[in-house]
Structure formats: structure tokens, C-alpha cells
């Protein structure tokens, strides 16, 4: 599978306007989600894990109790790609 193309800073900033809650931190797309309970946080992670596996694109993430912190980048491309934007979008949809 060929690596997707790295997006320019302008392209990333434009896309961030449509990605509620996400920001650029240390060169990665970053967001913290908070849920009413650990079970809901873990349920979100389970659902997003299936999406990630189907996409062949996986998050860097960290869970403490009801919080899930996610960082997205594409190592293959050395930056942020369309795949990161798509995974961020899917995460937002699942967290609603
Ligand atoms: C070979 C395989 O496609 C790569 O290792 C994929 C898997 N999942 C991945 N996930 C993320 N977030 N970045 C990658 O560069 C990446 N690469």
C-alpha cells in the first residue's frame, strides 16, 4: 500500500476549522475526549479501534478513567495526511 501524501500546514489549518475539538500539537492532530464513565470511554475506544483497523490507520492514544487523549500522525508520510483527518472525523462521530 502506498503512503498517503503529507498535507501542508495551510491544508491542515483549513481542515481543523471543520474538526471540532481538534488542534495541532507537536505536529500531530490532538484531542481529548471526556465521557461520563470508564465504560463509555472504553466503548468509544473499542468502536474506533475497529474503524482504525479497517482503515489500516491507527491512533496514538491514552486512556485514564473517563478520558481518552488521541494524537494522530502518519509515520509513513512524516506528517499529517488525509487519513488522520478522516480518523479524527470518525472519532468525533463516534463520541457524539
Ligand atoms: C504498513 C502499514 O500500512 C503502516 O505501518 C501503517 C499502519 N498504521 C498506521 N497508522 C498511523 N497512524 N500512521 C501510519 O503511518 C501507519 N502506518
PDB file of N, CA and C and ligand atoms in Angstrom:
ATOM      1  N   UNK A   1       0.856  -1.198   0.000  1.00  0.00           N
ATOM      2  CA  UNK A   1       0.000   0.000   0.000  1.00  0.00           C
ATOM      3  C   UNK A   1       0.890   1.245   0.000  1.00  0.00           C
ATOM      4  N   UNK A   2       0.633   2.187  -0.896  1.00  0.00           N
ATOM      5  CA  UNK A   2       1.464   3.382  -0.955  1.00  0.00           C
ATOM      6  C   UNK A   2       1.072   4.358   0.152  1.00  0.00           C
ATOM      7  N   UNK A   3       2.056   5.113   0.633  1.00  0.00           N
ATOM      8  CA  UNK A   3       1.805   6.062   1.713  1.00  0.00           C
ATOM      9  C   UNK A   3       1.009   7.253   1.184  1.00  0.00           C
ATOM     10  N   UNK A   4       0.051   7.763   1.977  1.00  0.00           N
ATOM     11  CA  UNK A   4      -0.664   8.962   1.556  1.00  0.00           C
ATOM     12  C   UNK A   4       0.262  10.171   1.607  1.00  0.00           C
ATOM     13  N   UNK A   5      -0.125  11.244   0.923  1.00  0.00           N
ATOM     14  CA  UNK A   5       0.722  12.434   0.861  1.00  0.00           C
ATOM     15  C   UNK A   5       0.547  13.310   2.094  1.00  0.00           C
ATOM     16  N   UNK A   6       1.658  13.798   2.588  1.00  0.00           N
ATOM     17  CA  UNK A   6       1.656  14.713   3.732  1.00  0.00           C
ATOM     18  C   UNK A   6       0.974  16.028   3.330  1.00  0.00           C
ATOM     19  N   UNK A   7       0.111  16.544   4.202  1.00  0.00           N
ATOM     20  CA  UNK A   7      -0.593  17.798   3.914  1.00  0.00           C
ATOM     21  C   UNK A   7       0.268  18.990   4.331  1.00  0.00           C
ATOM     22  N   UNK A   8       0.088  20.120   3.658  1.00  0.00           N
ATOM     23  CA  UNK A   8       0.800  21.347   4.023  1.00  0.00           C
ATOM     24  C   UNK A   8       0.175  21.937   5.288  1.00  0.00           C
ATOM     25  N   UNK A   9       0.906  22.840   5.942  1.00  0.00           N
ATOM     26  CA  UNK A   9       0.396  23.498   7.153  1.00  0.00           C
ATOM     27  C   UNK A   9      -0.912  24.216   6.846  1.00  0.00           C
ATOM     28  N   UNK A  10      -1.000  24.858   5.686  1.00  0.00           N
ATOM     29  CA  UNK A  10      -2.232  25.568   5.299  1.00  0.00           C
ATOM     30  C   UNK A  10      -3.396  24.600   5.158  1.00  0.00           C
ATOM     31  N   UNK A  11      -3.130  23.459   4.541  1.00  0.00           N
ATOM     32  CA  UNK A  11      -4.188  22.460   4.357  1.00  0.00           C
ATOM     33  C   UNK A  11      -4.668  21.925   5.702  1.00  0.00           C
ATOM     34  N   UNK A  12      -3.731  21.686   6.624  1.00  0.00           N
ATOM     35  CA  UNK A  12      -4.094  21.180   7.955  1.00  0.00           C
ATOM     36  C   UNK A  12      -4.918  22.228   8.700  1.00  0.00           C
ATOM     37  N   UNK A  13      -4.472  23.475   8.669  1.00  0.00           N
ATOM     38  CA  UNK A  13      -5.211  24.530   9.379  1.00  0.00           C
ATOM     39  C   UNK A  13      -6.602  24.736   8.811  1.00  0.00           C
ATOM     40  N   UNK A  14      -6.742  24.620   7.507  1.00  0.00           N
ATOM     41  CA  UNK A  14      -8.066  24.748   6.881  1.00  0.00           C
ATOM     42  C   UNK A  14      -8.967  23.606   7.344  1.00  0.00           C
ATOM     43  N   UNK A  15      -8.427  22.403   7.384  1.00  0.00           N
ATOM     44  CA  UNK A  15      -9.215  21.231   7.783  1.00  0.00           C
ATOM     45  C   UNK A  15      -9.609  21.307   9.258  1.00  0.00           C
ATOM     46  N   UNK A  16      -8.742  21.886  10.089  1.00  0.00           N
ATOM     47  CA  UNK A  16      -9.012  21.970  11.525  1.00  0.00           C
ATOM     48  C   UNK A  16     -10.256  22.795  11.832  1.00  0.00           C
ATOM     49  N   UNK A  17     -10.618  23.708  10.939  1.00  0.00           N
ATOM     50  CA  UNK A  17     -11.819  24.529  11.170  1.00  0.00           C
ATOM     51  C   UNK A  17     -13.074  23.667  11.177  1.00  0.00           C
ATOM     52  N   UNK A  18     -13.028  22.526  10.487  1.00  0.00           N
ATOM     53  CA  UNK A  18     -14.200  21.627  10.441  1.00  0.00           C
ATOM     54  C   UNK A  18     -14.076  20.458  11.414  1.00  0.00           C
ATOM     55  N   UNK A  19     -13.020  20.453  12.208  1.00  0.00           N
ATOM     56  CA  UNK A  19     -12.792  19.337  13.132  1.00  0.00           C
ATOM     57  C   UNK A  19     -12.953  19.825  14.567  1.00  0.00           C
ATOM     58  N   UNK A  20     -14.177  19.782  15.033  1.00  0.00           N
ATOM     59  CA  UNK A  20     -14.495  20.277  16.361  1.00  0.00           C
ATOM     60  C   UNK A  20     -13.624  19.628  17.448  1.00  0.00           C
ATOM     61  N   UNK A  21     -12.932  20.453  18.237  1.00  0.00           N
ATOM     62  CA  UNK A  21     -12.180  19.975  19.385  1.00  0.00           C
ATOM     63  C   UNK A  21     -10.737  19.589  19.106  1.00  0.00           C
ATOM     64  N   UNK A  22     -10.366  19.488  17.850  1.00  0.00           N
ATOM     65  CA  UNK A  22      -9.012  19.067  17.496  1.00  0.00           C
ATOM     66  C   UNK A  22      -8.089  20.270  17.307  1.00  0.00           C
ATOM     67  N   UNK A  23      -6.833  20.083  17.680  1.00  0.00           N
ATOM     68  CA  UNK A  23      -5.833  21.131  17.465  1.00  0.00           C
ATOM     69  C   UNK A  23      -4.547  20.473  16.986  1.00  0.00           C
ATOM     70  N   UNK A  24      -3.589  21.310  16.651  1.00  0.00           N
ATOM     71  CA  UNK A  24      -2.286  20.814  16.230  1.00  0.00           C
ATOM     72  C   UNK A  24      -1.343  20.931  17.415  1.00  0.00           C
ATOM     73  N   UNK A  25      -0.822  19.787  17.878  1.00  0.00           N
ATOM     74  CA  UNK A  25       0.129  19.821  18.997  1.00  0.00           C
ATOM     75  C   UNK A  25       1.320  18.931  18.690  1.00  0.00           C
ATOM     76  N   UNK A  26       2.489  19.527  18.758  1.00  0.00           N
ATOM     77  CA  UNK A  26       3.732  18.802  18.444  1.00  0.00           C
ATOM     78  C   UNK A  26       3.649  18.116  17.078  1.00  0.00           C
ATOM     79  N   UNK A  27       3.053  18.826  16.129  1.00  0.00           N
ATOM     80  CA  UNK A  27       2.985  18.315  14.763  1.00  0.00           C
ATOM     81  C   UNK A  27       1.977  17.199  14.553  1.00  0.00           C
ATOM     82  N   UNK A  28       1.119  16.977  15.563  1.00  0.00           N
ATOM     83  CA  UNK A  28       0.115  15.923  15.435  1.00  0.00           C
ATOM     84  C   UNK A  28      -1.283  16.496  15.671  1.00  0.00           C
ATOM     85  N   UNK A  29      -2.295  15.860  15.088  1.00  0.00           N
ATOM     86  CA  UNK A  29      -3.679  16.227  15.406  1.00  0.00           C
ATOM     87  C   UNK A  29      -3.958  15.709  16.807  1.00  0.00           C
ATOM     88  N   UNK A  30      -4.506  16.566  17.644  1.00  0.00           N
ATOM     89  CA  UNK A  30      -4.650  16.236  19.063  1.00  0.00           C
ATOM     90  C   UNK A  30      -6.043  16.585  19.572  1.00  0.00           C
ATOM     91  N   UNK A  31      -6.634  15.668  20.326  1.00  0.00           N
ATOM     92  CA  UNK A  31      -7.884  15.994  21.022  1.00  0.00           C
ATOM     93  C   UNK A  31      -8.041  15.118  22.256  1.00  0.00           C
ATOM     94  N   UNK A  32      -8.627  15.699  23.280  1.00  0.00           N
ATOM     95  CA  UNK A  32      -9.007  14.914  24.463  1.00  0.00           C
ATOM     96  C   UNK A  32     -10.520  14.793  24.510  1.00  0.00           C
ATOM     97  N   UNK A  33     -11.003  13.569  24.654  1.00  0.00           N
ATOM     98  CA  UNK A  33     -12.431  13.299  24.798  1.00  0.00           C
ATOM     99  C   UNK A  33     -12.703  12.958  26.244  1.00  0.00           C
ATOM    100  N   UNK A  34     -13.867  13.395  26.732  1.00  0.00           N
ATOM    101  CA  UNK A  34     -14.259  13.032  28.089  1.00  0.00           C
ATOM    102  C   UNK A  34     -15.650  12.420  28.050  1.00  0.00           C
ATOM    103  N   UNK A  35     -15.813  11.329  28.763  1.00  0.00           N
ATOM    104  CA  UNK A  35     -17.071  10.582  28.764  1.00  0.00           C
ATOM    105  C   UNK A  35     -17.632  10.510  30.178  1.00  0.00           C
ATOM    106  N   UNK A  36     -18.894  10.115  30.309  1.00  0.00           N
ATOM    107  CA  UNK A  36     -19.490  10.039  31.650  1.00  0.00           C
ATOM    108  C   UNK A  36     -18.881   8.946  32.524  1.00  0.00           C
ATOM    109  N   UNK A  37     -18.246   7.949  31.905  1.00  0.00           N
ATOM    110  CA  UNK A  37     -17.730   6.838  32.709  1.00  0.00           C
ATOM    111  C   UNK A  37     -16.585   6.150  31.972  1.00  0.00           C
ATOM    112  N   UNK A  38     -15.880   5.294  32.678  1.00  0.00           N
ATOM    113  CA  UNK A  38     -14.812   4.493  32.057  1.00  0.00           C
ATOM    114  C   UNK A  38     -15.379   3.583  30.975  1.00  0.00           C
ATOM    115  N   UNK A  39     -16.537   2.976  31.267  1.00  0.00           N
ATOM    116  CA  UNK A  39     -17.124   2.037  30.313  1.00  0.00           C
ATOM    117  C   UNK A  39     -17.439   2.733  28.992  1.00  0.00           C
ATOM    118  N   UNK A  40     -17.948   3.964  29.068  1.00  0.00           N
ATOM    119  CA  UNK A  40     -18.244   4.689  27.827  1.00  0.00           C
ATOM    120  C   UNK A  40     -16.973   5.091  27.095  1.00  0.00           C
ATOM    121  N   UNK A  41     -15.932   5.472  27.854  1.00  0.00           N
ATOM    122  CA  UNK A  41     -14.638   5.788  27.228  1.00  0.00           C
ATOM    123  C   UNK A  41     -14.078   4.546  26.532  1.00  0.00           C
ATOM    124  N   UNK A  42     -14.172   3.427  27.202  1.00  0.00           N
ATOM    125  CA  UNK A  42     -13.607   2.201  26.636  1.00  0.00           C
ATOM    126  C   UNK A  42     -14.446   1.700  25.455  1.00  0.00           C
ATOM    127  N   UNK A  43     -15.762   1.907  25.535  1.00  0.00           N
ATOM    128  CA  UNK A  43     -16.632   1.552  24.414  1.00  0.00           C
ATOM    129  C   UNK A  43     -16.280   2.361  23.173  1.00  0.00           C
ATOM    130  N   UNK A  44     -16.022   3.662  23.382  1.00  0.00           N
ATOM    131  CA  UNK A  44     -15.581   4.543  22.293  1.00  0.00           C
ATOM    132  C   UNK A  44     -14.283   4.017  21.679  1.00  0.00           C
ATOM    133  N   UNK A  45     -13.339   3.627  22.534  1.00  0.00           N
ATOM    134  CA  UNK A  45     -12.049   3.119  22.037  1.00  0.00           C
ATOM    135  C   UNK A  45     -12.251   1.826  21.240  1.00  0.00           C
ATOM    136  N   UNK A  46     -13.139   0.959  21.723  1.00  0.00           N
ATOM    137  CA  UNK A  46     -13.394  -0.304  21.020  1.00  0.00           C
ATOM    138  C   UNK A  46     -13.963  -0.031  19.627  1.00  0.00           C
ATOM    139  N   UNK A  47     -14.914   0.901  19.551  1.00  0.00           N
ATOM    140  CA  UNK A  47     -15.521   1.237  18.260  1.00  0.00           C
ATOM    141  C   UNK A  47     -14.494   1.855  17.321  1.00  0.00           C
ATOM    142  N   UNK A  48     -13.699   2.789  17.850  1.00  0.00           N
ATOM    143  CA  UNK A  48     -12.713   3.464  16.998  1.00  0.00           C
ATOM    144  C   UNK A  48     -11.592   2.501  16.580  1.00  0.00           C
ATOM    145  N   UNK A  49     -11.312   1.514  17.434  1.00  0.00           N
ATOM    146  CA  UNK A  49     -10.286   0.508  17.086  1.00  0.00           C
ATOM    147  C   UNK A  49     -10.716  -0.259  15.837  1.00  0.00           C
ATOM    148  N   UNK A  50     -12.004  -0.569  15.724  1.00  0.00           N
ATOM    149  CA  UNK A  50     -12.500  -1.298  14.549  1.00  0.00           C
ATOM    150  C   UNK A  50     -12.389  -0.430  13.294  1.00  0.00           C
ATOM    151  N   UNK A  51     -12.706   0.861  13.446  1.00  0.00           N
ATOM    152  CA  UNK A  51     -12.575   1.802  12.325  1.00  0.00           C
ATOM    153  C   UNK A  51     -11.104   1.889  11.901  1.00  0.00           C
ATOM    154  N   UNK A  52     -10.230   2.024  12.895  1.00  0.00           N
ATOM    155  CA  UNK A  52      -8.795   2.168  12.610  1.00  0.00           C
ATOM    156  C   UNK A  52      -8.254   0.938  11.881  1.00  0.00           C
ATOM    157  N   UNK A  53      -8.656  -0.210  12.368  1.00  0.00           N
ATOM    158  CA  UNK A  53      -8.170  -1.453  11.758  1.00  0.00           C
ATOM    159  C   UNK A  53      -8.655  -1.574  10.316  1.00  0.00           C
ATOM    160  N   UNK A  54      -9.925  -1.194  10.087  1.00  0.00           N
ATOM    161  CA  UNK A  54     -10.474  -1.245   8.722  1.00  0.00           C
ATOM    162  C   UNK A  54      -9.758  -0.261   7.805  1.00  0.00           C
ATOM    163  N   UNK A  55      -9.342   0.891   8.370  1.00  0.00           N
ATOM    164  CA  UNK A  55      -8.625   1.894   7.573  1.00  0.00           C
ATOM    165  C   UNK A  55      -7.152   1.547   7.394  1.00  0.00           C
ATOM    166  N   UNK A  56      -6.650   0.648   8.233  1.00  0.00           N
ATOM    167  CA  UNK A  56      -5.210   0.386   8.236  1.00  0.00           C
ATOM    168  C   UNK A  56      -4.451   1.607   8.735  1.00  0.00           C
ATOM    169  N   UNK A  57      -5.107   2.340   9.644  1.00  0.00           N
ATOM    170  CA  UNK A  57      -4.506   3.577  10.163  1.00  0.00           C
ATOM    171  C   UNK A  57      -4.861   3.677  11.633  1.00  0.00           C
ATOM    172  N   UNK A  58      -3.847   3.787  12.490  1.00  0.00           N
ATOM    173  CA  UNK A  58      -4.047   3.572  13.915  1.00  0.00           C
ATOM    174  C   UNK A  58      -3.662   4.771  14.763  1.00  0.00           C
ATOM    175  N   UNK A  59      -4.440   5.013  15.827  1.00  0.00           N
ATOM    176  CA  UNK A  59      -4.173   6.178  16.676  1.00  0.00           C
ATOM    177  C   UNK A  59      -3.067   5.933  17.704  1.00  0.00           C
ATOM    178  N   UNK A  60      -2.432   7.028  18.125  1.00  0.00           N
ATOM    179  CA  UNK A  60      -1.658   7.019  19.366  1.00  0.00           C
ATOM    180  C   UNK A  60      -2.664   7.533  20.372  1.00  0.00           C
ATOM    181  N   UNK A  61      -2.920   6.770  21.406  1.00  0.00           N
ATOM    182  CA  UNK A  61      -3.934   7.224  22.365  1.00  0.00           C
ATOM    183  C   UNK A  61      -3.612   6.774  23.766  1.00  0.00           C
ATOM    184  N   UNK A  62      -4.296   7.465  24.693  1.00  0.00           N
ATOM    185  CA  UNK A  62      -4.002   7.292  26.112  1.00  0.00           C
ATOM    186  C   UNK A  62      -5.314   7.418  26.865  1.00  0.00           C
ATOM    187  N   UNK A  63      -5.573   6.464  27.732  1.00  0.00           N
ATOM    188  CA  UNK A  63      -6.840   6.459  28.471  1.00  0.00           C
ATOM    189  C   UNK A  63      -6.582   6.491  29.964  1.00  0.00           C
ATOM    190  N   UNK A  64      -7.236   7.404  30.643  1.00  0.00           N
ATOM    191  CA  UNK A  64      -7.295   7.380  32.098  1.00  0.00           C
ATOM    192  C   UNK A  64      -8.761   7.531  32.498  1.00  0.00           C
ATOM    193  N   UNK A  65      -9.295   6.527  33.133  1.00  0.00           N
ATOM    194  CA  UNK A  65     -10.694   6.524  33.584  1.00  0.00           C
ATOM    195  C   UNK A  65     -11.644   6.941  32.459  1.00  0.00           C
ATOM    196  N   UNK A  66     -12.226   8.156  32.539  1.00  0.00           N
ATOM    197  CA  UNK A  66     -13.231   8.533  31.539  1.00  0.00           C
ATOM    198  C   UNK A  66     -12.672   9.445  30.445  1.00  0.00           C
ATOM    199  N   UNK A  67     -11.350   9.594  30.394  1.00  0.00           N
ATOM    200  CA  UNK A  67     -10.723  10.463  29.383  1.00  0.00           C
ATOM    201  C   UNK A  67      -9.925   9.633  28.377  1.00  0.00           C
ATOM    202  N   UNK A  68     -10.039  10.032  27.118  1.00  0.00           N
ATOM    203  CA  UNK A  68      -9.244   9.408  26.060  1.00  0.00           C
ATOM    204  C   UNK A  68      -8.531  10.527  25.304  1.00  0.00           C
ATOM    205  N   UNK A  69      -7.216  10.506  25.300  1.00  0.00           N
ATOM    206  CA  UNK A  69      -6.428  11.509  24.599  1.00  0.00           C
ATOM    207  C   UNK A  69      -5.861  10.870  23.336  1.00  0.00           C
ATOM    208  N   UNK A  70      -6.070  11.538  22.215  1.00  0.00           N
ATOM    209  CA  UNK A  70      -5.655  10.961  20.929  1.00  0.00           C
ATOM    210  C   UNK A  70      -4.709  11.903  20.193  1.00  0.00           C
ATOM    211  N   UNK A  71      -3.638  11.325  19.629  1.00  0.00           N
ATOM    212  CA  UNK A  71      -2.724  12.047  18.738  1.00  0.00           C
ATOM    213  C   UNK A  71      -2.656  11.297  17.428  1.00  0.00           C
ATOM    214  N   UNK A  72      -2.811  12.040  16.336  1.00  0.00           N
ATOM    215  CA  UNK A  72      -2.814  11.409  15.021  1.00  0.00           C
ATOM    216  C   UNK A  72      -1.725  11.986  14.123  1.00  0.00           C
ATOM    217  N   UNK A  73      -0.976  11.090  13.516  1.00  0.00           N
ATOM    218  CA  UNK A  73       0.022  11.462  12.522  1.00  0.00           C
ATOM    219  C   UNK A  73       0.214  10.250  11.617  1.00  0.00           C
ATOM    220  N   UNK A  74       0.855  10.472  10.498  1.00  0.00           N
ATOM    221  CA  UNK A  74       1.123   9.349   9.596  1.00  0.00           C
ATOM    222  C   UNK A  74       2.625   9.162   9.485  1.00  0.00           C
ATOM    223  N   UNK A  75       3.130   8.172  10.196  1.00  0.00           N
ATOM    224  CA  UNK A  75       4.581   7.940  10.213  1.00  0.00           C
ATOM    225  C   UNK A  75       5.104   7.692   8.808  1.00  0.00           C
ATOM    226  N   UNK A  76       4.322   6.927   8.041  1.00  0.00           N
ATOM    227  CA  UNK A  76       4.716   6.581   6.673  1.00  0.00           C
ATOM    228  C   UNK A  76       4.990   7.824   5.817  1.00  0.00           C
ATOM    229  N   UNK A  77       4.264   8.918   6.109  1.00  0.00           N
ATOM    230  CA  UNK A  77       4.372  10.127   5.293  1.00  0.00           C
ATOM    231  C   UNK A  77       5.163  11.224   6.001  1.00  0.00           C
ATOM    232  N   UNK A  78       5.503  11.012   7.273  1.00  0.00           N
ATOM    233  CA  UNK A  78       6.253  12.017   8.025  1.00  0.00           C
ATOM    234  C   UNK A  78       5.452  13.265   8.339  1.00  0.00           C
ATOM    235  N   UNK A  79       4.143  13.104   8.562  1.00  0.00           N
ATOM    236  CA  UNK A  79       3.319  14.265   8.893  1.00  0.00           C
ATOM    237  C   UNK A  79       1.851  13.899   8.904  1.00  0.00           C
ATOM    238  N   UNK A  80       1.018  14.921   8.777  1.00  0.00           N
ATOM    239  CA  UNK A  80      -0.436  14.711   8.807  1.00  0.00           C
ATOM    240  C   UNK A  80      -0.960  14.509   7.390  1.00  0.00           C
ATOM    241  N   UNK A  81      -1.812  13.507   7.245  1.00  0.00           N
ATOM    242  CA  UNK A  81      -2.383  13.202   5.930  1.00  0.00           C
ATOM    243  C   UNK A  81      -3.909  13.166   6.019  1.00  0.00           C
ATOM    244  N   UNK A  82      -4.510  12.948   4.874  1.00  0.00           N
ATOM    245  CA  UNK A  82      -5.962  12.820   4.763  1.00  0.00           C
ATOM    246  C   UNK A  82      -6.483  11.710   5.681  1.00  0.00           C
ATOM    247  N   UNK A  83      -5.672  10.671   5.879  1.00  0.00           N
ATOM    248  CA  UNK A  83      -6.085   9.560   6.750  1.00  0.00           C
ATOM    249  C   UNK A  83      -6.259  10.019   8.194  1.00  0.00           C
ATOM    250  N   UNK A  84      -5.391  10.921   8.638  1.00  0.00           N
ATOM    251  CA  UNK A  84      -5.514  11.449  10.001  1.00  0.00           C
ATOM    252  C   UNK A  84      -6.786  12.273  10.133  1.00  0.00           C
ATOM    253  N   UNK A  85      -7.071  13.092   9.112  1.00  0.00           N
ATOM    254  CA  UNK A  85      -8.295  13.899   9.131  1.00  0.00           C
ATOM    255  C   UNK A  85      -9.520  12.997   9.172  1.00  0.00           C
ATOM    256  N   UNK A  86      -9.481  11.926   8.392  1.00  0.00           N
ATOM    257  CA  UNK A  86     -10.620  11.011   8.340  1.00  0.00           C
ATOM    258  C   UNK A  86     -10.830  10.310   9.684  1.00  0.00           C
ATOM    259  N   UNK A  87      -9.730   9.858  10.296  1.00  0.00           N
ATOM    260  CA  UNK A  87      -9.844   9.172  11.591  1.00  0.00           C
ATOM    261  C   UNK A  87     -10.347  10.135  12.676  1.00  0.00           C
ATOM    262  N   UNK A  88      -9.893  11.387  12.616  1.00  0.00           N
ATOM    263  CA  UNK A  88     -10.354  12.402  13.574  1.00  0.00           C
ATOM    264  C   UNK A  88     -11.862  12.629  13.421  1.00  0.00           C
ATOM    265  N   UNK A  89     -12.301  12.710  12.158  1.00  0.00           N
ATOM    266  CA  UNK A  89     -13.719  12.896  11.863  1.00  0.00           C
ATOM    267  C   UNK A  89     -14.554  11.724  12.393  1.00  0.00           C
ATOM    268  N   UNK A  90     -14.056  10.518  12.171  1.00  0.00           N
ATOM    269  CA  UNK A  90     -14.769   9.320  12.630  1.00  0.00           C
ATOM    270  C   UNK A  90     -14.825   9.283  14.159  1.00  0.00           C
ATOM    271  N   UNK A  91     -13.743   9.718  14.812  1.00  0.00           N
ATOM    272  CA  UNK A  91     -13.716   9.770  16.283  1.00  0.00           C
ATOM    273  C   UNK A  91     -14.791  10.732  16.783  1.00  0.00           C
ATOM    274  N   UNK A  92     -14.886  11.899  16.151  1.00  0.00           N
ATOM    275  CA  UNK A  92     -15.916  12.874  16.551  1.00  0.00           C
ATOM    276  C   UNK A  92     -17.310  12.293  16.383  1.00  0.00           C
ATOM    277  N   UNK A  93     -17.538  11.586  15.284  1.00  0.00           N
ATOM    278  CA  UNK A  93     -18.867  10.998  15.048  1.00  0.00           C
ATOM    279  C   UNK A  93     -19.192   9.959  16.127  1.00  0.00           C
ATOM    280  N   UNK A  94     -18.210   9.143  16.495  1.00  0.00           N
ATOM    281  CA  UNK A  94     -18.440   8.082  17.482  1.00  0.00           C
ATOM    282  C   UNK A  94     -18.631   8.638  18.892  1.00  0.00           C
ATOM    283  N   UNK A  95     -18.063   9.801  19.153  1.00  0.00           N
ATOM    284  CA  UNK A  95     -18.129  10.364  20.513  1.00  0.00           C
ATOM    285  C   UNK A  95     -19.429  11.101  20.767  1.00  0.00           C
ATOM    286  N   UNK A  96     -20.208  11.343  19.714  1.00  0.00           N
ATOM    287  CA  UNK A  96     -21.457  12.095  19.896  1.00  0.00           C
ATOM    288  C   UNK A  96     -22.500  11.329  20.685  1.00  0.00           C
TER     289      UNK A  96
HETATM  290  C1  LIG B   1       2.319  -0.943   6.793  1.00  0.00           C
HETATM  291  C2  LIG B   1       1.179  -0.208   7.384  1.00  0.00           C
HETATM  292  O1  LIG B   1       0.282   0.227   6.403  1.00  0.00           O
HETATM  293  C3  LIG B   1       1.662   1.005   8.144  1.00  0.00           C
HETATM  294  O2  LIG B   1       2.513   0.632   9.190  1.00  0.00           O
HETATM  295  C4  LIG B   1       0.520   1.858   8.645  1.00  0.00           C
HETATM  296  C5  LIG B   1      -0.297   1.232   9.743  1.00  0.00           C
HETATM  297  N1  LIG B   1      -0.992   2.218  10.552  1.00  0.00           N
HETATM  298  C6  LIG B   1      -0.557   3.469  10.642  1.00  0.00           C
HETATM  299  N2  LIG B   1      -1.119   4.324  11.468  1.00  0.00           N
HETATM  300  C7  LIG B   1      -0.672   5.566  11.589  1.00  0.00           C
HETATM  301  N3  LIG B   1      -1.278   6.403  12.442  1.00  0.00           N
HETATM  302  N4  LIG B   1       0.352   6.007  10.869  1.00  0.00           N
HETATM  303  C8  LIG B   1       0.984   5.237   9.993  1.00  0.00           C
HETATM  304  O3  LIG B   1       1.913   5.683   9.335  1.00  0.00           O
HETATM  305  C9  LIG B   1       0.532   3.910   9.846  1.00  0.00           C
HETATM  306  N5  LIG B   1       1.073   3.099   9.001  1.00  0.00           N
END
